[in-house]
Tab-separated table of C-alpha atoms in Angstrom:
chain	number	residue	atom	x	y	z
A	1	MET	CA	135.367	-22.121	20.065
A	2	PHE	CA	132.555	-22.147	17.422
A	3	LYS	CA	130.578	-25.406	16.947
A	4	LYS	CA	130.998	-26.512	13.233
A	5	ASP	CA	127.884	-26.980	11.099
A	6	PRO	CA	126.792	-30.395	10.091
A	7	VAL	CA	127.828	-31.680	6.491
A	8	GLN	CA	125.386	-32.657	3.912
A	9	ILE	CA	125.214	-33.677	0.199
A	10	VAL	CA	123.117	-31.329	-1.965
A	11	THR	CA	121.901	-33.246	-5.112
A	12	PHE	CA	120.997	-31.191	-8.372
A	13	HIS	CA	118.116	-32.232	-10.544
A	14	SER	CA	120.041	-33.526	-13.783
A	15	TYR	CA	119.369	-36.001	-16.472
A	16	GLY	CA	120.352	-39.188	-18.169
A	17	THR	CA	118.999	-41.935	-20.509
A	18	ALA	CA	117.963	-45.610	-20.188
A	19	ASN	CA	121.625	-46.429	-19.733
A	20	HIS	CA	123.479	-43.552	-18.876
A	21	LEU	CA	123.643	-41.680	-15.485
A	22	TYR	CA	124.478	-38.071	-15.411
A	23	ILE	CA	124.384	-36.943	-11.753
A	24	LYS	CA	125.643	-33.632	-10.300
A	25	GLY	CA	125.831	-32.435	-6.639
A	26	ARG	CA	127.949	-30.985	-3.991
A	27	THR	CA	129.064	-31.864	-0.467
A	28	ILE	CA	128.988	-28.789	1.900
A	29	GLN	CA	128.103	-27.933	5.318
A	30	ASP	CA	124.668	-27.276	6.201
A	31	GLU	CA	124.371	-23.410	6.716
A	32	GLY	CA	120.784	-23.746	8.063
A	33	ILE	CA	119.555	-21.419	5.348
A	34	ASP	CA	115.711	-20.815	5.763
A	35	LEU	CA	114.280	-19.416	2.682
A	36	THR	CA	110.954	-18.782	4.324
A	37	LYS	CA	112.547	-15.778	6.531
A	38	THR	CA	111.751	-12.286	5.735
A	39	GLY	CA	113.157	-8.966	6.744
A	40	PHE	CA	116.385	-7.197	5.345
A	41	LEU	CA	118.987	-8.668	7.892
A	42	ASN	CA	117.525	-12.338	7.278
A	43	LEU	CA	117.711	-11.941	3.722
A	44	LEU	CA	121.349	-10.416	3.875
A	45	TRP	CA	122.447	-13.205	6.179
A	46	ASN	CA	120.872	-16.077	3.919
A	47	SER	CA	122.642	-14.679	0.769
A	48	TRP	CA	125.830	-14.286	2.529
A	49	LYS	CA	125.757	-18.010	3.609
A	50	ARG	CA	124.981	-19.116	-0.024
A	51	PHE	CA	128.388	-17.785	-1.263
A	52	GLU	CA	130.298	-18.513	2.037
A	53	THR	CA	129.794	-22.090	1.405
A	54	ASP	CA	132.223	-24.429	3.531
A	55	LYS	CA	132.913	-27.401	1.174
A	56	VAL	CA	133.579	-30.908	1.894
A	57	LYS	CA	136.491	-31.851	-0.404
A	58	ASN	CA	137.671	-35.232	-1.381
A	59	ALA	CA	134.692	-36.920	0.294
A	60	LYS	CA	133.961	-40.480	-0.770
A	61	LEU	CA	130.168	-40.905	-1.650
A	62	ILE	CA	128.135	-44.043	-2.549
A	63	LEU	CA	125.027	-43.721	-4.689
A	64	LYS	CA	122.403	-46.312	-4.455
A	65	LEU	CA	119.583	-46.998	-6.965
A	66	ALA	CA	116.129	-48.437	-6.043
A	67	ASP	CA	117.125	-51.849	-7.313
A	68	GLY	CA	120.258	-51.919	-5.053
A	69	ARG	CA	122.950	-51.237	-7.476
A	70	THR	CA	125.508	-48.801	-6.364
A	71	LEU	CA	128.063	-46.473	-7.766
A	72	GLU	CA	130.959	-44.690	-5.969
A	73	THR	CA	132.488	-41.341	-6.572
A	74	VAL	CA	134.649	-38.343	-4.871
A	75	SER	CA	133.929	-34.756	-4.481
A	76	ASP	CA	136.434	-32.497	-6.036
A	77	SER	CA	138.403	-29.592	-4.341
A	78	GLN	CA	135.281	-27.494	-4.405
A	79	GLY	CA	133.078	-29.983	-3.079
A	80	TYR	CA	131.368	-30.839	-6.349
A	81	PHE	CA	130.904	-34.306	-7.558
A	82	LEU	CA	129.779	-35.705	-11.166
A	83	ILE	CA	128.748	-39.232	-11.894
A	84	ASP	CA	128.834	-39.680	-15.593
A	85	ALA	CA	128.610	-43.510	-16.005
A	86	MET	CA	127.125	-46.184	-18.349
A	87	ILE	CA	124.718	-48.457	-16.534
A	88	GLU	CA	121.977	-50.540	-18.068
A	89	ASN	CA	118.168	-50.941	-17.529
A	90	LEU	CA	117.372	-47.663	-16.014
A	91	LEU	CA	113.960	-47.082	-17.290
A	92	PRO	CA	112.195	-49.574	-14.960
A	93	LEU	CA	113.226	-47.371	-12.162
A	94	THR	CA	111.509	-44.153	-13.368
A	95	ASP	CA	108.022	-42.873	-12.368
A	96	ALA	CA	105.318	-41.853	-14.834
A	97	GLU	CA	107.260	-38.387	-15.669
A	98	GLY	CA	110.495	-39.951	-16.225
A	99	TRP	CA	112.062	-39.207	-12.868
A	100	LEU	CA	114.730	-41.626	-11.514
A	101	HIS	CA	115.119	-41.568	-7.804
A	102	TYR	CA	118.224	-42.371	-5.892
A	103	SER	CA	119.960	-42.110	-2.522
A	104	ILE	CA	123.477	-40.987	-1.967
A	105	SER	CA	125.697	-41.008	1.380
A	106	PHE	CA	128.948	-40.355	2.662
A	107	ALA	CA	131.072	-43.605	2.489
A	108	GLU	CA	133.040	-42.841	5.706
A	109	GLU	CA	132.848	-40.466	8.579
A	110	ILE	CA	133.948	-36.687	8.104
A	111	LYS	CA	136.517	-36.175	10.732
A	112	GLY	CA	134.923	-33.866	13.553
A	113	ARG	CA	131.809	-33.363	11.738
A	114	LYS	CA	128.134	-34.616	12.115
A	115	ILE	CA	126.381	-35.784	9.024
A	116	GLN	CA	122.716	-34.449	8.421
A	117	GLN	CA	119.665	-36.641	7.477
A	118	ASN	CA	121.090	-40.044	8.936
A	119	ASN	CA	123.536	-39.878	5.952
A	120	ASN	CA	120.866	-40.635	3.437
A	121	PHE	CA	120.229	-37.944	0.991
A	122	LYS	CA	117.754	-38.066	-1.981
A	123	GLY	CA	118.233	-37.253	-5.505
A	124	GLU	CA	116.471	-37.295	-8.861
A	125	ILE	CA	117.485	-37.345	-12.607
A	126	LEU	CA	115.206	-37.054	-15.725
A	127	ILE	CA	115.247	-39.934	-18.197
A	128	PRO	CA	112.818	-38.383	-21.073
A	129	SER	CA	110.141	-40.505	-22.386
A	130	GLU	CA	110.782	-42.378	-25.724
A	131	GLU	CA	107.372	-40.776	-26.647
A	132	ALA	CA	108.692	-37.195	-26.459
A	133	LYS	CA	108.753	-35.200	-29.677
A	134	PHE	CA	111.208	-32.574	-28.647
A	135	GLY	CA	112.998	-31.049	-25.798
A	136	VAL	CA	113.022	-27.362	-24.491
A	137	VAL	CA	116.199	-25.569	-23.146
A	138	SER	CA	115.390	-22.409	-21.476
A	139	ASP	CA	117.358	-19.666	-19.716
A	140	ILE	CA	116.264	-18.678	-16.511
A	141	ASP	CA	117.479	-14.879	-16.175
A	142	ASP	CA	115.244	-12.356	-17.510
A	143	THR	CA	113.669	-15.210	-19.553
A	144	ILE	CA	111.426	-16.494	-17.201
A	145	LEU	CA	112.391	-14.505	-13.816
A	146	HIS	CA	113.072	-10.958	-13.984
A	147	THR	CA	116.601	-10.654	-12.876
A	148	GLY	CA	117.801	-7.046	-14.172
A	149	LEU	CA	120.949	-8.099	-16.136
A	150	THR	CA	120.678	-5.015	-18.375
A	151	SER	CA	120.428	-2.807	-15.603
A	152	PHE	CA	123.195	-0.038	-14.775
A	153	PHE	CA	126.118	-1.751	-12.966
A	154	LYS	CA	123.813	-4.796	-12.413
A	155	TRP	CA	122.074	-3.034	-9.571
A	156	ALA	CA	118.796	-4.861	-10.161
A	157	VAL	CA	120.521	-8.225	-10.071
A	158	ILE	CA	121.801	-7.437	-6.663
A	159	LYS	CA	118.507	-6.236	-5.407
A	160	ASN	CA	116.394	-8.825	-6.709
A	161	THR	CA	119.039	-11.956	-6.054
A	162	PHE	CA	120.017	-10.815	-2.373
A	163	PHE	CA	116.993	-9.012	-0.953
A	164	LYS	CA	114.067	-11.016	-2.286
A	165	ARG	CA	112.765	-14.367	-1.211
A	166	ALA	CA	112.444	-16.796	-3.884
A	167	GLU	CA	108.600	-17.508	-3.395
A	168	LYS	CA	108.237	-13.665	-3.816
A	169	ARG	CA	110.007	-13.387	-7.124
A	170	ILE	CA	107.474	-12.782	-9.839
A	171	PRO	CA	107.921	-14.761	-12.981
A	172	LEU	CA	107.435	-13.253	-16.348
A	173	GLU	CA	103.723	-13.331	-17.266
A	174	GLY	CA	102.427	-16.289	-19.021
A	175	ALA	CA	105.813	-18.235	-18.847
A	176	ALA	CA	104.899	-21.082	-16.711
A	177	GLY	CA	101.611	-21.770	-18.899
A	178	PHE	CA	103.509	-21.855	-22.086
A	179	TYR	CA	106.199	-24.180	-20.741
A	180	HIS	CA	103.388	-26.480	-19.790
A	181	GLN	CA	101.985	-26.527	-23.099
A	182	LEU	CA	105.320	-27.174	-24.530
A	183	HIS	CA	105.832	-30.011	-22.132
A	184	ASP	CA	102.560	-31.677	-23.053
A	185	GLY	CA	103.130	-30.983	-26.770
A	186	LYS	CA	100.683	-31.507	-29.542
A	187	SER	CA	99.034	-34.437	-28.204
A	188	GLY	CA	98.664	-33.073	-24.781
A	189	SER	CA	100.751	-35.931	-23.235
A	190	ASP	CA	104.040	-35.948	-24.961
A	191	CYS	CA	105.931	-35.333	-21.803
A	192	ASN	CA	108.527	-33.303	-23.698
A	193	PRO	CA	111.490	-32.649	-21.234
A	194	VAL	CA	112.249	-29.097	-20.105
A	195	PHE	CA	115.826	-28.291	-19.126
A	196	TYR	CA	116.574	-24.864	-17.171
A	197	VAL	CA	120.078	-23.613	-18.002
A	198	SER	CA	121.622	-20.433	-16.545
A	199	HIS	CA	124.642	-18.444	-16.095
A	200	SER	CA	123.807	-18.351	-12.218
A	201	PRO	CA	126.255	-19.974	-9.861
A	202	TRP	CA	125.438	-23.347	-8.237
A	203	ASN	CA	125.138	-21.502	-5.081
A	204	LEU	CA	121.664	-20.310	-6.037
A	205	TYR	CA	120.460	-23.765	-6.951
A	206	ARG	CA	117.949	-24.041	-4.024
A	207	TYR	CA	116.643	-20.485	-4.273
A	208	LEU	CA	115.899	-21.173	-8.239
A	209	GLU	CA	114.279	-24.691	-7.548
A	210	VAL	CA	112.016	-23.005	-4.969
A	211	PHE	CA	111.179	-20.299	-7.554
A	212	LEU	CA	110.380	-22.854	-10.237
A	213	GLN	CA	108.276	-24.885	-7.731
A	214	LYS	CA	106.277	-22.051	-6.268
A	215	ASN	CA	105.523	-20.658	-9.650
A	216	ASN	CA	104.500	-24.005	-11.138
A	217	PHE	CA	106.933	-24.430	-13.837
A	218	PRO	CA	107.298	-27.749	-15.389
A	219	LYS	CA	109.993	-29.878	-13.099
A	220	GLY	CA	113.189	-30.241	-15.077
A	221	PRO	CA	116.944	-30.373	-14.778
A	222	ILE	CA	118.499	-27.085	-13.416
A	223	LEU	CA	122.055	-26.493	-14.840
A	224	LEU	CA	123.912	-23.758	-13.521
A	225	ARG	CA	127.865	-22.966	-13.444
A	226	ASP	CA	130.637	-23.196	-10.904
A	227	PHE	CA	131.380	-20.096	-8.854
A	228	ILE	CA	134.835	-20.392	-7.594
A	229	ASN	CA	136.262	-16.839	-7.750
A	230	PRO	CA	134.415	-14.197	-9.382
A	231	PHE	CA	137.490	-11.952	-9.674
A	232	GLY	CA	139.968	-14.567	-10.888
A	233	LYS	CA	141.399	-14.723	-14.346
A	234	LYS	CA	139.098	-14.810	-17.287
A	235	PRO	CA	138.646	-18.112	-19.158
A	236	PRO	CA	140.914	-19.021	-22.007
A	237	ARG	CA	140.404	-17.252	-25.253
A	238	GLY	CA	137.881	-19.224	-27.646
A	239	GLU	CA	136.522	-21.227	-24.573
A	240	LYS	CA	132.761	-21.805	-24.901
A	241	PRO	CA	130.362	-20.264	-22.146
A	242	GLN	CA	129.277	-22.918	-19.690
A	243	LYS	CA	125.623	-22.685	-20.834
A	244	GLN	CA	126.561	-23.428	-24.318
A	245	LYS	CA	128.667	-26.493	-23.128
A	246	GLU	CA	125.558	-27.775	-21.136
A	247	ILE	CA	123.147	-27.388	-23.976
A	248	LEU	CA	125.519	-29.215	-26.331
A	249	ASN	CA	125.848	-31.953	-23.897
A	250	ILE	CA	122.147	-32.240	-23.500
A	251	MET	CA	121.980	-32.570	-27.370
A	252	LYS	CA	124.691	-35.123	-27.281
A	253	THR	CA	122.987	-37.102	-24.578
A	254	TYR	CA	119.649	-37.268	-26.665
A	255	PRO	CA	120.801	-37.455	-30.368
A	256	LYS	CA	117.382	-38.112	-31.828
A	257	LEU	CA	115.697	-35.290	-30.056
A	258	PRO	CA	115.137	-31.868	-31.675
A	259	PHE	CA	115.025	-28.861	-29.283
A	260	ILE	CA	113.453	-25.500	-29.054
A	261	LEU	CA	115.684	-22.995	-27.296
A	262	ILE	CA	114.354	-20.170	-25.335
A	263	GLY	CA	116.262	-16.971	-24.009
A	264	ASP	CA	116.241	-13.287	-23.980
A	265	SER	CA	117.935	-10.492	-25.949
A	266	GLY	CA	119.725	-9.115	-23.035
A	267	GLU	CA	123.134	-10.883	-22.692
A	268	HIS	CA	124.714	-13.627	-24.756
A	269	ASP	CA	121.625	-15.878	-25.547
A	270	PRO	CA	121.376	-14.761	-29.184
A	271	ASP	CA	124.851	-15.415	-29.837
A	272	ILE	CA	125.035	-18.795	-28.360
A	273	TYR	CA	121.823	-19.956	-29.777
A	274	ILE	CA	122.828	-18.667	-33.434
A	275	GLU	CA	126.129	-20.687	-33.116
A	276	ILE	CA	124.316	-23.902	-31.953
A	277	ALA	CA	121.644	-23.525	-34.602
A	278	GLU	CA	124.227	-22.998	-37.446
A	279	ALA	CA	126.114	-26.041	-36.204
A	280	HIS	CA	122.975	-28.251	-36.104
A	281	PRO	CA	120.241	-26.777	-38.181
A	282	GLU	CA	118.469	-29.997	-38.189
A	283	ARG	CA	118.295	-30.266	-34.322
A	284	ILE	CA	116.764	-27.011	-33.627
A	285	LEU	CA	113.058	-26.382	-34.251
A	286	ALA	CA	112.908	-22.723	-33.183
A	287	LEU	CA	114.473	-20.070	-31.219
A	288	TYR	CA	112.428	-17.758	-28.943
A	289	LEU	CA	114.047	-14.552	-27.602
A	290	ARG	CA	112.198	-12.446	-25.125
A	291	ASN	CA	112.633	-8.605	-25.528
A	292	VAL	CA	114.320	-7.222	-22.247
A	293	ASN	CA	113.340	-3.757	-23.032
A	294	HIS	CA	116.824	-2.497	-23.726
A	295	LYS	CA	116.969	-0.401	-26.829
A	296	ARG	CA	120.725	-0.721	-27.842
A	297	LYS	CA	120.687	-4.422	-27.198
A	298	MET	CA	117.384	-5.206	-29.054
A	299	ILE	CA	118.729	-3.141	-31.986
A	300	ARG	CA	121.802	-5.516	-31.930
A	301	VAL	CA	119.833	-8.621	-31.819
A	302	LYS	CA	117.301	-7.596	-34.652
A	303	GLY	CA	120.314	-6.889	-36.767
A	304	LEU	CA	121.522	-10.457	-36.004
A	305	PHE	CA	118.322	-12.004	-37.238
A	306	LYS	CA	117.442	-9.437	-40.037
A	307	ASP	CA	117.977	-11.898	-42.907
A	308	TYR	CA	118.356	-15.179	-40.819
A	309	GLU	CA	116.762	-18.032	-42.275
A	310	THR	CA	118.667	-21.220	-40.868
A	311	VAL	CA	115.761	-22.027	-38.239
A	312	PRO	CA	112.734	-20.097	-37.257
A	313	VAL	CA	113.201	-17.154	-34.780
A	314	LEU	CA	110.908	-14.991	-32.904
A	315	LEU	CA	111.418	-12.093	-30.903
A	316	VAL	CA	108.732	-11.748	-28.523
A	317	GLU	CA	107.411	-9.277	-26.106
A	318	ASN	CA	105.222	-11.370	-24.017
A	319	SER	CA	104.377	-15.147	-23.954
A	320	LYS	CA	100.998	-14.801	-25.869
A	321	ALA	CA	103.095	-14.332	-29.056
A	322	ALA	CA	105.357	-17.287	-28.421
A	323	VAL	CA	102.158	-19.512	-27.759
A	324	ALA	CA	100.653	-18.413	-30.935
A	325	HIS	CA	103.895	-19.128	-32.908
A	326	ALA	CA	104.251	-22.354	-31.211
A	327	ARG	CA	100.432	-23.406	-32.007
A	328	GLU	CA	100.958	-22.383	-35.503
A	329	MET	CA	104.244	-24.520	-35.747
A	330	GLY	CA	102.419	-27.500	-34.413
A	331	PHE	CA	104.369	-27.634	-31.278
A	332	ILE	CA	101.311	-27.398	-29.014
A	333	GLN	CA	97.617	-27.866	-29.085
């Protein structure tokens, strides 16, 4: 009989306010994925383990803040949990960059399973500074990380995601520096929050987190989507994409903060961003869309923005053009 892997709580970088916690994570078995391993078979095995996750459903959890206050929650049928709660006086618990640190643990033993890390798992959420002048919401795939979503049959996506280590993936040139300039803002110390939103599934969270860290992108919440059954039925007609829901929830959480949206011309970013800008023109400072070098898609996107005047839009070939425009608009030094 095979020995069962230990169980763990994976916490996702999320966000909140001085009196609102919005914390996401997942209770799963520890598959022992080693992101430093090389070689075709190791990479393939790691990729398989990411998507063959053994979730721990209906697990009771206890979250503890640094001042001793606690909250309870329960993981769902897929092991995910969400704490969306109003709780006062959180700012004194944040560090200089606005990150609130917490610990979370299983409230009771999981029958027949060992719990990793002495049942003490760490997490962080971002509470943006009141001095922030704007927020940045950025896509990941083909915006800061070459993924290949426009490739034939998505073969480039498969090759890049399954057969390349996170630290070996090459970011799009100049992107990290540009994002740090936006984070620092006009004064150089604005501490503007940066949110990373992707259509990638939560199974790739650690992979993308390592990529962002290794390539020196500003630390920020990473918001992905559930990946329950890729071959299941399509979402109900008219339902908004998960990425769009996440952006709208961020804007709702910070009603006084305007935003810059950054994406690419390859998939659905232009349509999602236009819809958001049309509904909230006073909240969107600019749209930056990177050219993914796909002629037909670029023609379509240029057509969308040909006479568009609601908010400033820039279709860019590289980060230098975006930096120049952001400086001209007064977003950065």
